[in-house]
């Protein structure tokens, strides 16, 4: 799955296909690439990426985010979101709750919210994997190649599930990234969307949460 996803993403970046980006990527990632590519085009620059080979594909892991989807909407600056939500960490599980919805004892004591309190909260999952790639990159300005390079580099790709209104509706992510539907059923159709490349958005989000999380 990972090699196919990487190859397809590179194709839509090379072609600057904004419609395909919006379908394949989360809104935050699509916005980052369309904005960056448009700025390059306005300055006369064009970039082409050629994946020569992909090897040593490895599963990185999974994470779970519980809480209102607005708390994890990276199209909104984290400073804005953190005014409305408190963040709690529990290993790969990040919990966000609206400020003022937990008891004062919980907020003051910096304890995790009771699991029963978040059991009915919306939930979203992310899956990431890595691959060693041989990549050739060419940068042109006004149709003339001004720089080019080729070499090996690790590529990290993250994929996000839809947001499910209840944890019992969420599918189970298997070790290879494939999914098994919940036995309880759901009205939310499953689809992966690429949520990050090279962990640019993820690392920024983690650093921001680390600064403000209650636990």
mmCIF file of C-alpha atoms in Angstrom:
data_model
loop_
_atom_site.group_PDB
_atom_site.id
_atom_site.type_symbol
_atom_site.label_atom_id
_atom_site.label_comp_id
_atom_site.label_asym_id
_atom_site.label_seq_id
_atom_site.Cartn_x
_atom_site.Cartn_y
_atom_site.Cartn_z
ATOM 1 C CA UNK A 1 0.000 0.000 0.000
ATOM 2 C CA UNK A 2 2.732 2.498 0.928
ATOM 3 C CA UNK A 3 4.612 2.400 -2.423
ATOM 4 C CA UNK A 4 1.357 2.942 -4.333
ATOM 5 C CA UNK A 5 0.382 5.881 -2.104
ATOM 6 C CA UNK A 6 3.789 7.557 -2.406
ATOM 7 C CA UNK A 7 3.868 7.145 -6.195
ATOM 8 C CA UNK A 8 0.360 8.550 -6.574
ATOM 9 C CA UNK A 9 1.048 11.503 -4.306
ATOM 10 C CA UNK A 10 4.211 12.372 -6.252
ATOM 11 C CA UNK A 11 2.217 12.223 -9.506
ATOM 12 C CA UNK A 12 -0.397 14.719 -8.299
ATOM 13 C CA UNK A 13 2.298 17.035 -6.889
ATOM 14 C CA UNK A 14 4.182 16.978 -10.198
ATOM 15 C CA UNK A 15 0.995 17.679 -12.146
ATOM 16 C CA UNK A 16 -0.203 20.292 -9.624
ATOM 17 C CA UNK A 17 -3.599 18.598 -9.717
ATOM 18 C CA UNK A 18 -5.402 20.471 -6.950
ATOM 19 C CA UNK A 19 -8.611 18.478 -7.360
ATOM 20 C CA UNK A 20 -6.711 15.206 -6.880
ATOM 21 C CA UNK A 21 -4.848 16.647 -3.895
ATOM 22 C CA UNK A 22 -8.107 17.602 -2.205
ATOM 23 C CA UNK A 23 -9.405 14.065 -2.726
ATOM 24 C CA UNK A 24 -6.267 12.202 -1.632
ATOM 25 C CA UNK A 25 -5.028 14.485 1.149
ATOM 26 C CA UNK A 26 -6.484 15.923 4.315
ATOM 27 C CA UNK A 27 -7.449 19.616 4.013
ATOM 28 C CA UNK A 28 -4.348 20.761 5.924
ATOM 29 C CA UNK A 29 -1.890 18.844 3.738
ATOM 30 C CA UNK A 30 -3.674 19.754 0.499
ATOM 31 C CA UNK A 31 -3.626 23.425 1.508
ATOM 32 C CA UNK A 32 0.094 23.280 2.323
ATOM 33 C CA UNK A 33 1.017 21.805 -1.066
ATOM 34 C CA UNK A 34 -1.344 23.843 -3.242
ATOM 35 C CA UNK A 35 -0.221 27.058 -1.549
ATOM 36 C CA UNK A 36 3.467 26.195 -1.858
ATOM 37 C CA UNK A 37 3.226 25.085 -5.483
ATOM 38 C CA UNK A 38 1.203 28.164 -6.447
ATOM 39 C CA UNK A 39 3.787 30.450 -4.863
ATOM 40 C CA UNK A 40 6.537 28.683 -6.813
ATOM 41 C CA UNK A 41 4.581 29.003 -10.069
ATOM 42 C CA UNK A 42 4.039 32.724 -9.508
ATOM 43 C CA UNK A 43 7.828 33.120 -9.291
ATOM 44 C CA UNK A 44 8.367 31.071 -12.442
ATOM 45 C CA UNK A 45 9.614 27.956 -10.653
ATOM 46 C CA UNK A 46 8.619 24.371 -11.334
ATOM 47 C CA UNK A 47 9.689 21.238 -9.472
ATOM 48 C CA UNK A 48 9.647 17.664 -10.728
ATOM 49 C CA UNK A 49 10.098 14.642 -8.483
ATOM 50 C CA UNK A 50 10.970 11.227 -9.874
ATOM 51 C CA UNK A 51 10.838 8.191 -7.588
ATOM 52 C CA UNK A 52 13.398 5.813 -9.069
ATOM 53 C CA UNK A 53 12.876 3.053 -6.501
ATOM 54 C CA UNK A 54 11.172 2.330 -3.174
ATOM 55 C CA UNK A 55 12.591 -0.244 -0.792
ATOM 56 C CA UNK A 56 12.600 -1.332 2.824
ATOM 57 C CA UNK A 57 8.995 -0.342 3.499
ATOM 58 C CA UNK A 58 8.236 -0.480 7.223
ATOM 59 C CA UNK A 59 5.171 0.134 9.334
ATOM 60 C CA UNK A 60 5.794 3.028 11.691
ATOM 61 C CA UNK A 61 2.779 2.704 13.968
ATOM 62 C CA UNK A 62 -0.647 4.080 14.718
ATOM 63 C CA UNK A 63 -2.084 6.811 16.900
ATOM 64 C CA UNK A 64 -5.578 7.633 18.118
ATOM 65 C CA UNK A 65 -7.098 11.051 18.695
ATOM 66 C CA UNK A 66 -10.248 11.372 20.795
ATOM 67 C CA UNK A 67 -12.368 14.484 20.976
ATOM 68 C CA UNK A 68 -14.134 16.965 18.739
ATOM 69 C CA UNK A 69 -12.592 17.134 15.274
ATOM 70 C CA UNK A 70 -12.133 20.893 15.685
ATOM 71 C CA UNK A 71 -9.503 20.205 18.338
ATOM 72 C CA UNK A 72 -7.299 18.456 15.781
ATOM 73 C CA UNK A 73 -8.032 20.621 12.740
ATOM 74 C CA UNK A 74 -4.520 21.701 11.721
ATOM 75 C CA UNK A 75 -5.904 24.221 9.209
ATOM 76 C CA UNK A 76 -6.648 26.283 12.340
ATOM 77 C CA UNK A 77 -3.626 27.633 14.281
ATOM 78 C CA UNK A 78 -2.961 25.599 17.404
ATOM 79 C CA UNK A 79 -2.950 28.744 19.546
ATOM 80 C CA UNK A 80 -6.581 29.277 18.575
ATOM 81 C CA UNK A 81 -7.593 25.672 19.235
ATOM 82 C CA UNK A 82 -5.819 25.526 22.599
ATOM 83 C CA UNK A 83 -7.984 28.373 23.884
ATOM 84 C CA UNK A 84 -11.023 26.127 23.504
ATOM 85 C CA UNK A 85 -9.618 22.678 24.270
ATOM 86 C CA UNK A 86 -7.452 20.984 26.892
ATOM 87 C CA UNK A 87 -5.118 18.234 25.667
ATOM 88 C CA UNK A 88 -4.148 15.060 27.474
ATOM 89 C CA UNK A 89 -1.610 12.436 26.461
ATOM 90 C CA UNK A 90 -1.755 8.703 27.046
ATOM 91 C CA UNK A 91 0.963 7.082 24.934
ATOM 92 C CA UNK A 92 -0.116 7.207 21.276
ATOM 93 C CA UNK A 93 -3.597 8.277 22.416
ATOM 94 C CA UNK A 94 -4.227 12.040 22.487
ATOM 95 C CA UNK A 95 -7.416 13.245 24.136
ATOM 96 C CA UNK A 96 -8.930 16.698 23.688
ATOM 97 C CA UNK A 97 -11.797 17.987 25.777
ATOM 98 C CA UNK A 98 -13.563 21.317 25.626
ATOM 99 C CA UNK A 99 -12.381 23.629 28.362
ATOM 100 C CA UNK A 100 -14.806 23.703 31.250
ATOM 101 C CA UNK A 101 -16.393 20.337 30.469
ATOM 102 C CA UNK A 102 -14.259 18.413 32.977
ATOM 103 C CA UNK A 103 -14.609 18.717 36.710
ATOM 104 C CA UNK A 104 -12.469 21.352 38.397
ATOM 105 C CA UNK A 105 -10.810 18.597 40.425
ATOM 106 C CA UNK A 106 -9.616 16.897 37.256
ATOM 107 C CA UNK A 107 -8.301 20.095 35.678
ATOM 108 C CA UNK A 108 -6.527 21.260 38.837
ATOM 109 C CA UNK A 109 -4.995 17.867 39.649
ATOM 110 C CA UNK A 110 -3.741 17.406 36.054
ATOM 111 C CA UNK A 111 -5.245 13.945 35.896
ATOM 112 C CA UNK A 112 -6.464 12.284 32.738
ATOM 113 C CA UNK A 113 -10.204 12.546 32.219
ATOM 114 C CA UNK A 114 -12.117 9.459 33.205
ATOM 115 C CA UNK A 115 -12.143 7.023 30.288
ATOM 116 C CA UNK A 116 -15.906 6.739 30.588
ATOM 117 C CA UNK A 117 -16.115 10.487 29.966
ATOM 118 C CA UNK A 118 -14.369 10.151 26.594
ATOM 119 C CA UNK A 119 -15.787 6.789 25.553
ATOM 120 C CA UNK A 120 -18.582 8.478 23.633
ATOM 121 C CA UNK A 121 -16.320 11.116 22.087
ATOM 122 C CA UNK A 122 -15.480 11.175 18.359
ATOM 123 C CA UNK A 123 -12.332 9.289 17.412
ATOM 124 C CA UNK A 124 -9.857 9.455 14.511
ATOM 125 C CA UNK A 125 -6.878 7.211 13.773
ATOM 126 C CA UNK A 126 -3.589 7.766 11.958
ATOM 127 C CA UNK A 127 -1.263 5.176 10.463
ATOM 128 C CA UNK A 128 2.245 5.931 9.262
ATOM 129 C CA UNK A 129 4.941 4.020 7.431
ATOM 130 C CA UNK A 130 8.417 4.630 6.037
ATOM 131 C CA UNK A 131 10.265 3.673 2.859
ATOM 132 C CA UNK A 132 13.789 4.167 1.599
ATOM 133 C CA UNK A 133 13.564 5.907 -1.760
ATOM 134 C CA UNK A 134 15.939 6.785 -4.546
ATOM 135 C CA UNK A 135 14.718 10.177 -5.675
ATOM 136 C CA UNK A 136 15.661 12.528 -8.491
ATOM 137 C CA UNK A 137 14.562 16.160 -8.118
ATOM 138 C CA UNK A 138 14.736 18.841 -10.783
ATOM 139 C CA UNK A 139 14.060 22.551 -10.224
ATOM 140 C CA UNK A 140 13.379 24.799 -13.208
ATOM 141 C CA UNK A 141 12.840 28.526 -13.535
ATOM 142 C CA UNK A 142 11.058 29.850 -16.590
ATOM 143 C CA UNK A 143 11.584 26.526 -18.337
ATOM 144 C CA UNK A 144 15.339 26.285 -17.640
ATOM 145 C CA UNK A 145 16.738 23.724 -15.182
ATOM 146 C CA UNK A 146 18.568 25.613 -12.431
ATOM 147 C CA UNK A 147 19.211 22.757 -9.997
ATOM 148 C CA UNK A 148 18.908 18.996 -9.879
ATOM 149 C CA UNK A 149 19.958 16.225 -7.558
ATOM 150 C CA UNK A 150 19.533 12.503 -7.075
ATOM 151 C CA UNK A 151 20.060 10.284 -4.063
ATOM 152 C CA UNK A 152 18.549 8.098 -1.377
ATOM 153 C CA UNK A 153 16.259 9.467 1.297
ATOM 154 C CA UNK A 154 13.683 8.145 3.775
ATOM 155 C CA UNK A 155 10.065 9.022 3.042
ATOM 156 C CA UNK A 156 7.516 9.000 5.843
ATOM 157 C CA UNK A 157 3.874 9.005 4.843
ATOM 158 C CA UNK A 158 0.975 9.343 7.301
ATOM 159 C CA UNK A 159 -2.636 8.479 6.563
ATOM 160 C CA UNK A 160 -5.699 9.464 8.546
ATOM 161 C CA UNK A 161 -9.065 7.800 8.896
ATOM 162 C CA UNK A 162 -12.377 9.683 8.919
ATOM 163 C CA UNK A 163 -13.625 10.906 12.282
ATOM 164 C CA UNK A 164 -16.057 8.411 13.827
ATOM 165 C CA UNK A 165 -18.732 9.650 16.251
ATOM 166 C CA UNK A 166 -18.083 6.774 18.675
ATOM 167 C CA UNK A 167 -15.120 4.499 19.300
ATOM 168 C CA UNK A 168 -17.221 1.368 18.781
ATOM 169 C CA UNK A 169 -17.845 2.456 15.171
ATOM 170 C CA UNK A 170 -14.148 2.809 14.371
ATOM 171 C CA UNK A 171 -12.534 -0.032 12.422
ATOM 172 C CA UNK A 172 -9.508 -1.933 13.688
ATOM 173 C CA UNK A 173 -6.216 -1.025 11.997
ATOM 174 C CA UNK A 174 -4.177 -4.144 11.283
ATOM 175 C CA UNK A 175 -0.386 -4.223 11.429
ATOM 176 C CA UNK A 176 -0.016 -3.744 7.666
ATOM 177 C CA UNK A 177 -2.336 -0.747 7.566
ATOM 178 C CA UNK A 178 -5.333 -2.657 6.258
ATOM 179 C CA UNK A 179 -8.554 -2.334 8.228
ATOM 180 C CA UNK A 180 -11.213 -4.587 9.665
ATOM 181 C CA UNK A 181 -14.646 -3.044 10.015
ATOM 182 C CA UNK A 182 -16.241 -2.712 13.422
ATOM 183 C CA UNK A 183 -18.671 -5.490 14.246
ATOM 184 C CA UNK A 184 -21.066 -2.814 15.484
ATOM 185 C CA UNK A 185 -21.255 -1.168 12.067
ATOM 186 C CA UNK A 186 -21.031 2.523 11.149
ATOM 187 C CA UNK A 187 -22.636 5.096 8.877
ATOM 188 C CA UNK A 188 -19.195 6.622 8.155
ATOM 189 C CA UNK A 189 -17.535 4.963 5.139
ATOM 190 C CA UNK A 190 -13.858 4.203 5.669
ATOM 191 C CA UNK A 191 -11.143 5.767 3.547
ATOM 192 C CA UNK A 192 -7.515 6.642 4.134
ATOM 193 C CA UNK A 193 -6.397 10.163 3.320
ATOM 194 C CA UNK A 194 -2.767 11.185 3.299
ATOM 195 C CA UNK A 195 -2.366 13.475 6.294
ATOM 196 C CA UNK A 196 1.373 14.163 6.232
ATOM 197 C CA UNK A 197 4.613 13.679 4.335
ATOM 198 C CA UNK A 198 7.976 13.740 6.119
ATOM 199 C CA UNK A 199 6.116 14.405 9.400
ATOM 200 C CA UNK A 200 6.134 18.176 8.768
ATOM 201 C CA UNK A 201 2.625 18.749 10.127
ATOM 202 C CA UNK A 202 2.816 15.947 12.711
ATOM 203 C CA UNK A 203 6.012 17.141 14.392
ATOM 204 C CA UNK A 204 4.731 20.722 14.606
ATOM 205 C CA UNK A 205 1.477 19.506 16.144
ATOM 206 C CA UNK A 206 3.243 17.239 18.652
ATOM 207 C CA UNK A 207 5.536 20.059 19.800
ATOM 208 C CA UNK A 208 2.567 22.374 20.271
ATOM 209 C CA UNK A 209 0.580 19.786 22.269
ATOM 210 C CA UNK A 210 3.612 18.949 24.398
ATOM 211 C CA UNK A 211 3.793 22.572 25.539
ATOM 212 C CA UNK A 212 0.202 22.765 26.758
ATOM 213 C CA UNK A 213 -0.997 19.250 27.490
ATOM 214 C CA UNK A 214 -2.253 18.650 30.995
ATOM 215 C CA UNK A 215 -0.581 15.243 31.324
#
